[in-house]
């Protein structure tokens, strides 16, 4: 469709919410019951004792008789509803690292298929400060303690499990990308039109077969009656150093500035403090997520540590063709994360 300032769509659906409205609600938080935790414990024990590689654990190996139904409902809410969910109470304090990973992997199996998060083939990721410099063109923000601007990742759902919190800071924040779009249309339709056009992104040196070391996608894409969003401003800026990437125009820079100002509006975003054992599920298509900077503990064994899954869901929303061209597809036709030729999938237990 040919969009003009006069025919830009506005969306009044479950994906359009404000942070202040969500702060008054608690339906996005699920406290696991003793019975649900017992189901997880019962599934973890035999898999841990067998010594099986986490990658080889299937959904049949991890039965959750009652919790599985709730996890399916959470998946539907994340994919087709408000776009996020917090599951609270996984007993990570009494689990070994392997047991926590098995529990998290098993829960993830009931939500979707884990896909690779980086060029190393990690399907189980670790979000921790490696002391790297975020200004380096090939360093990604999760490897630092820097503030992460609002962005989306390359899968249907991104899931985070909190093992340990920082000494201070490190709040997680979410904002409805649909609400941000609506506000841009109302306030600056010229910027909305700009954000419907492709921006160029670095691939961080993680290049799939047959692809360039950059790609181009729009921030906002109307699709099948809803909005699909893709945005990582740091990747756009770092792509500027790559040969063949057009220079950003003043209109593109202004449009991103307008978008970023909306995501940081306290009326629009929702902050949440992670507790050990919290699992956060976020739709990459309808929710921008971010993290404040943090100060870590001096002791290595106390430092902030999250495990991460990127999940592909067969019942996810229809996505524009360019997202499948960007990432490739899983067997069920969903975006397949970051796949680099010759790199096998692994689920490391340690930060790497």
Phi, psi and omega in degrees: 000144177272109182273141172229172179298340183269345183237017180296135183282147168248148185241128175240084184216185184296337181282346183263100179219169176243157178298321181294324178291319180290329180295338179272356183246160176233004184290349177271002177246128175242118175271117181294139179278167177300323179293321179292321177294323178297322176298318179295314178304316182294329178279327180293316190306306183292326179291323177293314183295328184287340183076012183298144172295136182305323180301334184269001178279124180255172180297330177293332179279353186226067182289137175228085192307316181255324183294331184301323179296320178292322179297323176296321178294320177297319179301315180298319180295321180289317183284323190234356180247231187292337173100002177205159181204143174243125177251123190243138168117007176297127189281065184294338182293338179251003176266148164287169177302316180296317180296320177297318180295319179296315179300315181293315177301315181297318176298317179300325179301329181277358179248319181187189180261126180289132178240164186292138183259350183200180182289353177270358179079021182286115172266342169246111185259165179231124178258107183202156180281113178265007180076019182272163183264118184294342178283346177297133184302335183250012177264131178260150191300329183292347179271005182232179174255015182286160171298137175258116176298162181297135186201178173233152177256180191258058176200173176296311182230140167251132181237139179233134172247125179273118172268314180216148180260164178284169175297319175203154179080197180078026176295143174265139180228144177229149177216141179289118177291332177293317177296319177300316177301311180304317181292322178295318179300318182289320187267319186219073181300333177297321177290325177299315179298320179298320184281355170275352180261153185296144166248155182261133185239138169291152173263012177061024183079006181253090194251117176294164180301132176077007182251161172279171179277015171213163173219174182223127178214152175282158174292312184243136179220105172300133185205118175053044174084002176222181184251134175247130188241141175220122184198124168216097186298323180299324178289328176293315182293319180290335177293340182298338180275355185270136176300137178094349180271124179297149178289142178299141175273163177298326179294320178293317179297316179296319180297318177294323177298316179298315178299312182297325179293328178288317181298330181271358177294122182299340176287333189262326184259161180240125176264144174217140177265125177287143169247151175307130182096355176283140172239121178254130176247132183223135172283129177281352183263337185233359183225127166277139176231155182209178177214139174285160175296162181214158172255127184267168175285148178292329181281128183302320184290350180255355190290153182305134184208121173241145167263149185227142171234138165256124188243132172261133186237123185298336180258024178290169180292157173299133179242154179300152184302330185291338178288322176289325176292328182291318189249345193083175186234149172284177179298336179264010173084021180256157176306134194255031176065215184247107181244120181251135183304136176081359181257122180273156179286139179219158178233078184292145177272341182251158177296130181211000000 
